[in-house]
Coordinates of C-alpha atoms in Angstrom, one line a residue:
R1 CA 120.3 -129.5 -75.7
A2 CA 120.8 -127.8 -72.3
F3 CA 118.5 -130.3 -70.7
F4 CA 120.4 -133.3 -72.1
D5 CA 123.7 -131.7 -71.0
F6 CA 122.3 -131.4 -67.5
L7 CA 121.5 -135.1 -67.5
K8 CA 125.0 -136.1 -68.6
P9 CA 126.2 -137.3 -65.1
L10 CA 123.5 -140.0 -65.1
T11 CA 123.4 -143.1 -67.2
K12 CA 120.3 -144.9 -68.4
Q13 CA 120.8 -147.5 -65.7
H14 CA 120.9 -144.7 -63.1
L15 CA 117.5 -143.4 -64.3
I16 CA 116.0 -146.9 -64.3
V17 CA 117.1 -147.5 -60.7
V18 CA 115.6 -144.1 -59.7
A19 CA 112.4 -144.8 -61.5
V20 CA 112.0 -148.3 -60.0
S21 CA 112.8 -147.0 -56.6
T22 CA 110.1 -144.3 -57.0
L23 CA 107.5 -146.9 -58.0
L24 CA 108.5 -149.2 -55.1
A25 CA 108.3 -146.3 -52.6
G26 CA 104.9 -145.2 -53.9
G27 CA 103.6 -148.8 -53.8
L28 CA 104.9 -149.3 -50.3
Y29 CA 103.1 -146.1 -49.1
L30 CA 99.8 -147.2 -50.6
V31 CA 100.1 -150.7 -49.1
V32 CA 100.8 -149.4 -45.7
S33 CA 97.9 -146.8 -46.0
A34 CA 95.5 -149.6 -47.0
F35 CA 96.5 -151.7 -44.0
I36 CA 96.5 -148.9 -41.4
Y37 CA 93.3 -147.2 -42.6
K38 CA 92.5 -146.9 -46.3
I39 CA 93.9 -145.4 -49.5
G40 CA 93.2 -141.7 -49.7
F41 CA 94.6 -138.2 -49.0
P42 CA 95.7 -137.1 -45.5
L43 CA 94.5 -133.5 -45.5
D44 CA 91.4 -131.5 -46.7
D45 CA 93.7 -129.3 -48.8
S46 CA 94.1 -132.2 -51.3
W47 CA 90.3 -132.3 -51.8
I48 CA 90.1 -128.5 -52.1
H49 CA 92.7 -128.6 -55.0
L50 CA 90.7 -131.5 -56.6
T51 CA 87.4 -129.6 -56.3
F52 CA 88.9 -126.7 -58.2
A53 CA 90.4 -129.1 -60.7
R54 CA 87.0 -130.9 -61.2
N55 CA 85.1 -127.7 -61.7
L56 CA 87.7 -126.4 -64.2
A57 CA 87.5 -129.6 -66.2
D58 CA 83.7 -130.0 -66.0
Y59 CA 82.5 -126.3 -66.2
G60 CA 85.6 -124.4 -67.5
E61 CA 85.5 -122.1 -64.5
W62 CA 87.7 -121.4 -61.5
S63 CA 85.4 -122.1 -58.6
F64 CA 85.0 -124.2 -55.5
R65 CA 81.2 -124.1 -55.7
P66 CA 80.0 -124.3 -59.4
G67 CA 78.9 -121.0 -60.7
V68 CA 80.7 -119.0 -58.0
P69 CA 84.2 -118.0 -59.2
T70 CA 86.7 -117.5 -56.3
A71 CA 90.4 -117.0 -55.9
G72 CA 90.5 -119.5 -53.1
S73 CA 93.2 -121.7 -54.4
T74 CA 96.8 -121.0 -53.4
S75 CA 98.1 -123.3 -56.1
P76 CA 96.5 -122.6 -59.5
L77 CA 99.1 -124.5 -61.4
W78 CA 98.7 -127.7 -59.3
S79 CA 94.9 -127.6 -59.6
T80 CA 95.3 -127.1 -63.4
L81 CA 97.5 -130.2 -63.6
L82 CA 95.0 -132.1 -61.6
A83 CA 92.2 -131.0 -64.0
L84 CA 93.9 -133.0 -66.8
G85 CA 93.2 -136.1 -64.8
F86 CA 89.4 -135.4 -64.8
L87 CA 89.5 -134.9 -68.5
I88 CA 91.0 -138.4 -69.0
N89 CA 88.9 -140.0 -66.2
L90 CA 91.8 -140.9 -63.9
E91 CA 91.0 -138.7 -60.9
P92 CA 90.9 -138.5 -58.0
Y93 CA 93.5 -141.1 -57.2
I94 CA 95.4 -142.5 -60.2
W95 CA 96.4 -139.2 -61.9
T96 CA 97.1 -137.5 -58.6
Y97 CA 99.5 -140.3 -57.4
F98 CA 101.1 -140.3 -60.9
L99 CA 101.8 -136.6 -60.7
G100 CA 103.2 -137.0 -57.2
L101 CA 105.5 -139.9 -58.2
L102 CA 106.6 -138.1 -61.4
T103 CA 107.5 -135.1 -59.2
M104 CA 109.4 -137.3 -56.8
F105 CA 111.3 -138.9 -59.7
A106 CA 112.3 -135.5 -61.0
L107 CA 113.4 -134.3 -57.5
S108 CA 115.6 -137.3 -57.0
V109 CA 117.2 -136.9 -60.4
V110 CA 117.9 -133.2 -59.8
S111 CA 119.4 -134.0 -56.3
E112 CA 121.5 -136.9 -57.7
I113 CA 122.9 -134.8 -60.5
T114 CA 123.6 -131.8 -58.3
V115 CA 125.7 -133.9 -55.9
R116 CA 127.6 -135.6 -58.7
R117 CA 128.5 -132.2 -60.2
L118 CA 129.5 -130.7 -56.9
V119 CA 131.3 -133.6 -55.2
A120 CA 134.0 -135.0 -57.5
A121 CA 134.5 -138.1 -55.2
Y122 CA 130.8 -139.1 -55.5
I123 CA 130.7 -141.4 -58.5
P124 CA 129.0 -144.6 -57.4
R125 CA 127.3 -146.9 -59.8
I126 CA 124.1 -146.8 -57.6
P127 CA 122.4 -143.4 -57.3
W128 CA 122.4 -143.3 -53.5
V129 CA 121.4 -139.7 -53.1
G130 CA 118.4 -140.1 -55.4
I131 CA 117.3 -143.2 -53.5
F132 CA 117.7 -141.4 -50.2
I133 CA 115.5 -138.6 -51.5
I134 CA 112.8 -141.1 -52.6
F135 CA 112.6 -142.9 -49.3
E136 CA 112.8 -139.8 -47.1
W137 CA 109.4 -140.3 -45.6
H138 CA 108.4 -136.6 -45.4
L139 CA 109.0 -136.2 -49.1
L140 CA 107.3 -139.5 -49.9
W141 CA 104.3 -138.4 -47.8
A142 CA 104.3 -135.1 -49.8
A143 CA 104.4 -137.0 -53.1
M144 CA 101.4 -139.1 -52.2
S145 CA 99.4 -136.4 -50.3
G146 CA 97.7 -135.0 -53.4
M147 CA 99.1 -131.6 -52.5
E148 CA 101.4 -129.2 -54.3
T149 CA 104.1 -129.3 -51.7
L150 CA 106.6 -131.5 -53.5
L151 CA 106.2 -129.6 -56.8
H152 CA 107.1 -126.5 -55.0
G153 CA 110.1 -128.3 -53.4
L154 CA 111.2 -129.5 -56.9
I155 CA 111.3 -126.0 -58.3
A156 CA 113.0 -124.6 -55.2
T157 CA 115.6 -127.4 -55.4
A158 CA 116.2 -126.8 -59.1
I159 CA 116.8 -123.1 -58.5
L160 CA 119.1 -123.5 -55.5
S161 CA 121.0 -126.4 -57.3
A162 CA 121.6 -124.2 -60.3
L163 CA 122.9 -121.4 -58.1
M164 CA 125.3 -123.8 -56.3
M165 CA 126.6 -124.9 -59.7
N166 CA 127.3 -121.3 -60.5
S167 CA 124.6 -121.1 -63.3
R168 CA 124.4 -117.6 -64.9
R169 CA 121.0 -118.4 -66.6
Y170 CA 119.4 -115.6 -64.6
L171 CA 116.4 -115.1 -67.0
T172 CA 115.6 -118.8 -66.8
L173 CA 116.0 -118.9 -63.0
G174 CA 113.7 -115.8 -62.7
L175 CA 111.1 -117.6 -64.8
L176 CA 111.3 -120.6 -62.6
A177 CA 110.9 -118.4 -59.5
G178 CA 107.8 -116.8 -61.0
L179 CA 106.4 -120.2 -61.9
S180 CA 106.9 -121.3 -58.3
V181 CA 104.4 -118.7 -57.1
W182 CA 101.7 -120.3 -59.2
V183 CA 102.4 -123.4 -57.1
R184 CA 102.7 -121.7 -53.7
P185 CA 102.8 -117.9 -52.9
D186 CA 105.9 -118.4 -50.7
G187 CA 107.8 -119.0 -54.0
L188 CA 108.3 -115.2 -53.7
T189 CA 111.1 -116.0 -51.2
L190 CA 113.2 -117.5 -54.0
L191 CA 114.0 -114.0 -55.1
G192 CA 116.2 -113.7 -52.0
P193 CA 118.8 -116.3 -53.0
L194 CA 118.6 -115.2 -56.7
V195 CA 119.4 -111.6 -55.9
L196 CA 122.1 -112.6 -53.3
A197 CA 123.7 -114.8 -55.9
V198 CA 123.9 -112.0 -58.4
L199 CA 125.4 -109.6 -55.9
L200 CA 128.0 -112.1 -54.8
T201 CA 128.8 -113.7 -58.1
E202 CA 129.0 -110.8 -60.6
T203 CA 132.1 -108.7 -60.2
D204 CA 131.2 -105.3 -61.4
M205 CA 128.1 -103.0 -61.3
P206 CA 127.2 -103.2 -65.0
S207 CA 127.1 -107.0 -64.9
R208 CA 125.2 -107.0 -61.6
T209 CA 122.6 -104.6 -63.1
R210 CA 122.1 -106.7 -66.2
S211 CA 121.8 -109.9 -64.2
L212 CA 119.3 -108.4 -61.8
L213 CA 117.3 -107.1 -64.7
R214 CA 117.2 -110.6 -66.2
V215 CA 116.0 -112.0 -62.9
I216 CA 113.3 -109.4 -62.5
L217 CA 112.2 -109.7 -66.1
G218 CA 111.9 -113.5 -65.9
F219 CA 110.1 -113.4 -62.5
G220 CA 107.9 -110.5 -63.4
A221 CA 106.8 -112.0 -66.7
I222 CA 105.0 -114.8 -64.9
F223 CA 104.3 -113.2 -61.5
L224 CA 102.3 -110.3 -63.1
F225 CA 99.9 -112.8 -64.7
Y226 CA 99.5 -114.4 -61.3
L227 CA 98.5 -111.1 -59.7
L228 CA 96.2 -110.3 -62.7
F229 CA 94.6 -113.8 -62.4
N230 CA 93.7 -113.2 -58.7
L231 CA 92.5 -109.7 -59.3
L232 CA 90.2 -110.7 -62.0
I233 CA 88.6 -113.6 -60.1
G234 CA 88.8 -112.4 -56.4
G235 CA 89.5 -108.7 -56.5
T236 CA 92.8 -109.0 -54.6
P237 CA 96.3 -109.5 -55.9
M238 CA 96.8 -112.7 -53.8
P239 CA 94.4 -115.6 -53.1
N240 CA 92.0 -115.0 -50.3
T241 CA 93.4 -118.0 -48.5
F242 CA 96.8 -116.2 -48.4
Y243 CA 95.3 -113.4 -46.3
A244 CA 93.5 -116.0 -44.1
K245 CA 96.9 -117.6 -43.4
Q246 CA 98.3 -114.2 -42.4
A247 CA 95.6 -113.8 -39.9
E248 CA 96.0 -117.3 -38.6
Y249 CA 99.8 -116.8 -38.0
A250 CA 99.5 -113.3 -36.6
A251 CA 99.9 -114.5 -33.0
W252 CA 102.9 -116.7 -33.9
Q253 CA 104.6 -113.7 -35.6
G254 CA 104.4 -111.9 -32.3
F255 CA 106.9 -114.4 -30.7
P256 CA 110.6 -113.4 -30.6
L257 CA 112.7 -114.2 -33.7
S258 CA 114.9 -116.5 -31.6
R259 CA 112.0 -118.7 -30.7
R260 CA 110.7 -118.8 -34.3
F261 CA 114.1 -119.6 -35.8
G262 CA 114.6 -122.2 -33.0
E263 CA 111.3 -124.0 -33.9
M264 CA 112.3 -124.0 -37.6
F265 CA 115.8 -125.4 -36.9
I266 CA 114.3 -128.3 -34.9
Q267 CA 112.5 -129.4 -38.1
L268 CA 116.0 -130.1 -39.6
L269 CA 116.7 -132.6 -36.9
V270 CA 113.6 -134.8 -37.6
G271 CA 114.2 -138.2 -39.2
P272 CA 116.6 -138.6 -42.2
S273 CA 116.7 -134.8 -42.6
F274 CA 119.3 -134.8 -39.9

């Protein structure tokens, strides 16, 4: 019921326009890819996820090399979703692109609904915000890249949108934040806005305490299984690739905060993101 209440600002026609736009954008990406080089995936990360997915489907084990279990995937949930494609013989391309476009559709719907709920003057017959999200080329690239990036973006957008709409479903939001870690370890950072929202929204200490407990309970219920999963397979609470990234970025972390924030801010000025 809550799900259908969330969809109320959109009509069936809105959803059809968003769905058709998603298919057109995905088709355009593939056509351009075929002409420029060939259809495929842009980074080796995509094939790493697919290798874990294939071995999970074929051998029922979490490994990169068959017979050698490893906690080398930073996105167990994405690889598990990809494994379904191998079970129905639609990998590596058809199922992966389908998941990416489905995620893009969901992200555009969440974005469109959020703006319609927050901006009273925004009531067009055409879902312009949803269409804008679909044809934002960074997001389209992410949707067709075979990577988990856009799924992580969808969960983050859903949480932040709910907070902007003053949602008090802290247990559910905590669960979503915990789920995001199974997509990317940096989902941990979503605890920041959740805790801040509780402290700023709730008016007295008892309600703040109850709300924080709901966030922690929801997050911990899923995050603890993530830590246990990695400990059982790799012997460390986080994937080994997580620690490799920390070593890779050690030099960058030595730069002044002003430089690091400046480099991050520049990313907001690229293309339609501006």
